[in-house]
Amino acid sequence: MYQFTPDEIDLTRADYQAKQQGAKDVQKKRVGNLGEIAFEQFCREYIPAEMWEWENEEAIRRCNPESFSGHDFEVFGFKVDVKTSRDVSAFLPKTLVENDSDDDIIVMAWHRDNEDSLILLGWEHMAVLKSKVRTSEQYSGEEPEKLQHLAAQPMNSLQDLGPNMAYMNQKPKNPFRPGDRVKRADDEEASEAVVVEVLPPETKVKLYGQKVDGEVVRVAFPSSLAEGPGDWEGISPALLSSYCDDQDIKLYTYKPENLEFVE
């Protein structure tokens, strides 16, 4: 199991995207977003970036409604859905099968009432869950009154579905975060810019027509930000990406090594 502790940017984006999505139950959607962010962090740490894709990465980063997709991730070609709940009974095999039988793999994330951290309990193939439900109904009879079976393989065994290797500690070493003031490195005349987005390697960004091998930083210039309708300096750094997307403010892409902080 892994514990995931969201930072202020994670919490703000998860909440704002849930509201922008128009969710009937904002709290449920918010913690669902946090579950996806938690699993994305796990993938980034332990699974080669070219072997997985997060369907809702841009929607949550820019706090936009999600495009329709029946699953949250693709990992090694499998459709993966993340189920986040405070009630662990949601992770009973029969409940998982009844609620979502079309995906290949279910990842289970449990959260506490105050949402300050989540725990990735594990994962399971839907085919295995269905088999366990059938077996329980045919042969096992009723479960003990105070013990119910939760089916979950350890998170690290997810690596066994793909290449026989473990890419540990892949987390980006980028020093920049949204809201930071930066300029082009080694250029005294360069204009000050504001970091809007930090994109990890798996987003496969192109720069000057070439695919970037690694992460990139997208910035906007204060003069462009000021053309928007709101006071951009009063906006949470987590929402700058959403603000720029809504107002069609032009962003410029840099490799991290080509930027430096403005004191």
Short mmCIF file of C-alpha atoms in Angstrom, two decimals:
data_model
loop_
_atom_site.label_atom_id
_atom_site.label_comp_id
_atom_site.label_asym_id
_atom_site.label_seq_id
_atom_site.Cartn_x
_atom_site.Cartn_y
_atom_site.Cartn_z
CA MET A 1 0.00 0.00 0.00
CA TYR A 2 1.00 3.60 -0.54
CA GLN A 3 -0.08 6.78 1.21
CA PHE A 4 -0.56 9.84 -0.98
CA THR A 5 -0.63 13.29 0.57
CA PRO A 6 -1.96 15.92 -1.85
CA ASP A 7 -0.43 19.38 -1.83
CA GLU A 8 -2.31 22.66 -2.14
CA ILE A 9 -2.25 22.56 -5.95
CA ASP A 10 -3.67 19.01 -6.01
CA LEU A 11 -6.46 19.94 -3.57
CA THR A 12 -7.38 23.15 -5.37
CA ARG A 13 -7.48 21.57 -8.82
CA ALA A 14 -9.44 18.53 -7.62
CA ASP A 15 -12.07 20.78 -6.04
CA TYR A 16 -12.34 23.34 -8.83
CA GLN A 17 -12.49 20.70 -11.58
CA ALA A 18 -15.31 18.93 -9.74
CA LYS A 19 -17.28 22.17 -9.71
CA GLN A 20 -16.47 22.94 -13.35
CA GLN A 21 -17.54 19.41 -14.26
CA GLY A 22 -20.95 20.24 -12.82
CA ALA A 23 -20.90 17.16 -10.60
CA LYS A 24 -24.08 16.50 -8.62
CA ASP A 25 -21.95 15.35 -5.67
CA VAL A 26 -18.95 17.71 -5.62
CA GLN A 27 -17.34 16.02 -2.61
CA LYS A 28 -17.49 12.59 -4.24
CA LYS A 29 -16.09 13.93 -7.51
CA ARG A 30 -13.36 15.85 -5.67
CA VAL A 31 -12.07 12.77 -3.83
CA GLY A 32 -12.37 10.80 -7.07
CA ASN A 33 -10.05 13.35 -8.69
CA LEU A 34 -7.62 12.99 -5.79
CA GLY A 35 -7.67 9.21 -6.26
CA GLU A 36 -6.69 9.66 -9.90
CA ILE A 37 -3.90 12.06 -8.94
CA ALA A 38 -2.66 9.55 -6.35
CA PHE A 39 -2.51 6.75 -8.92
CA GLU A 40 -0.81 9.06 -11.43
CA GLN A 41 1.90 9.68 -8.85
CA PHE A 42 2.33 5.93 -8.40
CA CYS A 43 2.62 5.40 -12.17
CA ARG A 44 5.14 8.20 -12.47
CA GLU A 45 7.29 6.63 -9.75
CA TYR A 46 7.16 2.97 -10.75
CA ILE A 47 5.99 2.42 -14.35
CA PRO A 48 7.89 3.52 -17.50
CA ALA A 49 6.26 6.71 -18.80
CA GLU A 50 5.76 5.28 -22.29
CA MET A 51 3.71 2.39 -20.86
CA TRP A 52 0.82 4.36 -19.39
CA GLU A 53 -1.52 7.25 -20.14
CA TRP A 54 -3.84 9.28 -17.91
CA GLU A 55 -7.05 10.03 -19.78
CA ASN A 56 -8.03 12.99 -17.59
CA GLU A 57 -4.63 14.61 -17.08
CA GLU A 58 -5.35 17.76 -19.09
CA ALA A 59 -8.93 18.07 -17.81
CA ILE A 60 -7.80 18.08 -14.17
CA ARG A 61 -4.73 20.24 -14.80
CA ARG A 62 -6.84 22.86 -16.57
CA CYS A 63 -9.97 22.25 -14.43
CA ASN A 64 -12.10 21.53 -17.50
CA PRO A 65 -14.94 19.02 -17.92
CA GLU A 66 -13.61 15.59 -18.84
CA SER A 67 -14.07 14.13 -22.30
CA PHE A 68 -16.13 10.97 -22.12
CA SER A 69 -14.11 7.87 -21.39
CA GLY A 70 -15.14 4.71 -19.62
CA HIS A 71 -11.82 4.46 -17.79
CA ASP A 72 -9.22 6.73 -16.16
CA PHE A 73 -5.89 5.23 -17.30
CA GLU A 74 -4.37 2.88 -19.82
CA VAL A 75 -1.50 0.88 -18.33
CA PHE A 76 0.36 -1.70 -20.44
CA GLY A 77 -2.66 -1.69 -22.76
CA PHE A 78 -5.16 -2.44 -19.98
CA LYS A 79 -8.11 -0.15 -19.25
CA VAL A 80 -7.76 0.93 -15.62
CA ASP A 81 -10.38 2.67 -13.49
CA VAL A 82 -9.60 4.18 -10.07
CA LYS A 83 -12.25 3.72 -7.40
CA THR A 84 -11.97 6.11 -4.45
CA SER A 85 -14.14 5.71 -1.38
CA ARG A 86 -14.24 6.35 2.35
CA ASP A 87 -16.47 3.29 2.78
CA VAL A 88 -14.31 0.18 2.34
CA SER A 89 -17.40 -1.88 1.54
CA ALA A 90 -17.18 -0.24 -1.90
CA PHE A 91 -14.17 -2.52 -2.51
CA LEU A 92 -15.99 -5.81 -1.99
CA PRO A 93 -15.66 -7.98 -5.13
CA LYS A 94 -19.42 -8.13 -5.71
CA THR A 95 -19.80 -4.35 -5.32
CA LEU A 96 -16.96 -3.64 -7.75
CA VAL A 97 -18.38 -6.03 -10.36
CA GLU A 98 -21.88 -4.58 -10.06
CA ASN A 99 -20.68 -0.98 -10.36
CA ASP A 100 -18.03 -1.29 -13.07
CA SER A 101 -17.69 -4.51 -15.03
CA ASP A 102 -16.36 -3.11 -18.33
CA ASP A 103 -12.80 -2.17 -17.32
CA ASP A 104 -9.82 -4.53 -17.25
CA ILE A 105 -8.35 -3.47 -13.91
CA ILE A 106 -9.74 -1.70 -10.84
CA VAL A 107 -7.42 0.30 -8.56
CA MET A 108 -8.74 0.88 -5.04
CA ALA A 109 -8.00 4.11 -3.14
CA TRP A 110 -9.31 4.79 0.37
CA HIS A 111 -9.57 8.27 1.86
CA ARG A 112 -10.24 9.66 5.30
CA ASP A 113 -12.99 12.11 6.20
CA ASN A 114 -10.78 15.20 6.08
CA GLU A 115 -9.22 14.26 2.71
CA ASP A 116 -5.69 15.18 3.77
CA SER A 117 -4.34 11.87 2.54
CA LEU A 118 -5.35 8.79 0.58
CA ILE A 119 -4.15 5.19 0.68
CA LEU A 120 -3.76 3.09 -2.46
CA LEU A 121 -4.98 -0.25 -1.16
CA GLY A 122 -4.16 -2.29 -4.26
CA TRP A 123 -5.63 -3.42 -7.57
CA GLU A 124 -7.36 -6.38 -9.18
CA HIS A 125 -8.30 -7.71 -12.61
CA MET A 126 -12.02 -7.47 -13.29
CA ALA A 127 -11.93 -11.02 -14.64
CA VAL A 128 -10.56 -12.22 -11.30
CA LEU A 129 -13.20 -10.26 -9.39
CA LYS A 130 -15.94 -11.84 -11.47
CA SER A 131 -14.47 -15.28 -10.86
CA LYS A 132 -14.32 -14.68 -7.11
CA VAL A 133 -17.95 -13.56 -7.08
CA ARG A 134 -19.05 -16.69 -8.96
CA THR A 135 -16.98 -18.94 -6.72
CA SER A 136 -18.31 -17.31 -3.58
CA GLU A 137 -21.89 -17.73 -4.71
CA GLN A 138 -21.46 -21.35 -5.82
CA TYR A 139 -19.17 -22.88 -3.22
CA SER A 140 -18.37 -20.63 -0.28
CA GLY A 141 -21.79 -19.85 1.09
CA GLU A 142 -22.17 -16.82 3.32
CA GLU A 143 -19.09 -15.00 4.56
CA PRO A 144 -18.40 -14.69 8.30
CA GLU A 145 -20.53 -12.05 9.97
CA LYS A 146 -17.61 -9.80 10.95
CA LEU A 147 -15.16 -10.64 8.14
CA GLN A 148 -15.64 -9.74 4.50
CA HIS A 149 -13.17 -10.45 1.72
CA LEU A 150 -11.51 -7.49 -0.01
CA ALA A 151 -9.73 -8.55 -3.18
CA ALA A 152 -6.60 -6.52 -3.84
CA GLN A 153 -3.13 -7.33 -5.11
CA PRO A 154 -0.20 -5.23 -3.83
CA MET A 155 0.38 -2.09 -5.88
CA ASN A 156 3.96 -3.01 -6.77
CA SER A 157 2.82 -6.23 -8.46
CA LEU A 158 1.21 -4.01 -11.11
CA GLN A 159 4.69 -3.78 -12.64
CA ASP A 160 4.55 -7.50 -13.44
CA LEU A 161 1.93 -6.83 -16.12
CA GLY A 162 4.49 -5.10 -18.31
CA PRO A 163 8.24 -5.23 -18.97
CA ASN A 164 10.25 -7.16 -16.42
CA MET A 165 11.87 -4.04 -15.04
CA ALA A 166 11.21 -1.32 -12.48
CA TYR A 167 11.94 2.30 -13.28
CA MET A 168 12.20 3.62 -9.76
CA ASN A 169 12.28 7.28 -8.75
CA GLN A 170 11.05 8.68 -12.07
CA LYS A 171 9.41 11.63 -10.41
CA PRO A 172 10.44 14.84 -12.19
CA LYS A 173 13.23 16.82 -10.59
CA ASN A 174 11.90 20.07 -12.02
CA PRO A 175 12.34 22.90 -9.48
CA PHE A 176 9.53 25.07 -10.87
CA ARG A 177 5.90 25.22 -9.77
CA PRO A 178 2.87 27.20 -11.00
CA GLY A 179 3.09 30.81 -9.86
CA ASP A 180 6.91 30.99 -9.86
CA ARG A 181 8.47 34.05 -11.51
CA VAL A 182 11.12 33.02 -14.05
CA LYS A 183 13.11 34.24 -17.03
CA ARG A 184 15.30 32.70 -19.73
CA ALA A 185 18.54 31.53 -18.21
CA ASP A 186 21.74 33.49 -18.89
CA ASP A 187 19.87 36.34 -20.57
CA GLU A 188 19.99 39.63 -18.68
CA GLU A 189 17.53 41.24 -21.09
CA ALA A 190 14.92 38.47 -20.87
CA SER A 191 11.42 39.44 -19.75
CA GLU A 192 9.95 38.10 -16.55
CA ALA A 193 7.35 35.34 -17.00
CA VAL A 194 5.03 33.36 -14.75
CA VAL A 195 4.99 29.55 -14.62
CA VAL A 196 1.52 28.35 -15.56
CA GLU A 197 1.96 24.62 -16.19
CA VAL A 198 4.59 22.02 -15.39
CA LEU A 199 4.16 19.04 -17.71
CA PRO A 200 5.70 15.67 -16.82
CA PRO A 201 7.51 13.49 -19.39
CA GLU A 202 4.50 11.31 -20.19
CA THR A 203 2.62 14.23 -21.80
CA LYS A 204 4.91 13.87 -24.87
CA VAL A 205 5.18 17.59 -25.65
CA LYS A 206 6.77 18.78 -28.89
CA LEU A 207 9.08 21.80 -28.98
CA TYR A 208 10.09 23.27 -32.35
CA GLY A 209 8.57 20.23 -34.02
CA GLN A 210 10.65 17.76 -32.00
CA LYS A 211 9.36 15.50 -29.23
CA VAL A 212 10.84 16.55 -25.89
CA ASP A 213 12.52 13.75 -23.97
CA GLY A 214 11.53 14.82 -20.46
CA GLU A 215 9.37 17.39 -18.78
CA VAL A 216 8.67 20.94 -19.89
CA VAL A 217 7.49 24.20 -18.34
CA ARG A 218 4.87 26.48 -19.86
CA VAL A 219 4.87 30.15 -18.98
CA ALA A 220 2.84 33.26 -19.71
CA PHE A 221 3.97 36.87 -19.64
CA PRO A 222 2.32 39.31 -17.20
CA SER A 223 1.29 41.63 -20.06
CA SER A 224 -0.76 38.79 -21.60
CA LEU A 225 -2.20 37.72 -18.26
CA ALA A 226 -3.31 41.28 -17.56
CA GLU A 227 -5.43 41.28 -20.73
CA GLY A 228 -7.80 38.77 -19.14
CA PRO A 229 -10.95 39.91 -17.31
CA GLY A 230 -9.78 39.05 -13.79
CA ASP A 231 -7.01 40.05 -11.42
CA TRP A 232 -4.66 37.23 -12.31
CA GLU A 233 -2.34 37.96 -9.39
CA GLY A 234 -5.18 37.13 -7.02
CA ILE A 235 -5.80 33.73 -8.64
CA SER A 236 -4.46 30.60 -6.96
CA PRO A 237 -1.34 29.34 -8.81
CA ALA A 238 -3.17 26.01 -9.18
CA LEU A 239 -5.81 27.72 -11.33
CA LEU A 240 -3.53 29.75 -13.62
CA SER A 241 -3.64 26.96 -16.20
CA SER A 242 -7.44 27.01 -16.15
CA TYR A 243 -7.48 30.83 -16.38
CA CYS A 244 -5.17 30.88 -19.40
CA ASP A 245 -7.12 28.13 -21.13
CA ASP A 246 -10.45 29.90 -20.56
CA GLN A 247 -9.08 33.25 -21.79
CA ASP A 248 -7.02 31.77 -24.63
CA ILE A 249 -3.83 33.34 -23.28
CA LYS A 250 -0.76 32.26 -25.22
CA LEU A 251 1.70 30.02 -23.37
CA TYR A 252 5.37 29.52 -24.19
CA THR A 253 7.15 26.20 -23.70
CA TYR A 254 10.64 25.78 -22.26
CA LYS A 255 12.83 23.00 -21.01
CA PRO A 256 13.48 23.49 -17.27
CA GLU A 257 17.22 23.89 -17.78
CA ASN A 258 16.56 26.92 -19.99
CA LEU A 259 14.82 28.85 -17.19
CA GLU A 260 15.95 30.41 -13.93
CA PHE A 261 14.14 32.01 -11.01
CA VAL A 262 13.67 35.77 -10.86
CA GLU A 263 14.67 37.07 -7.44
#
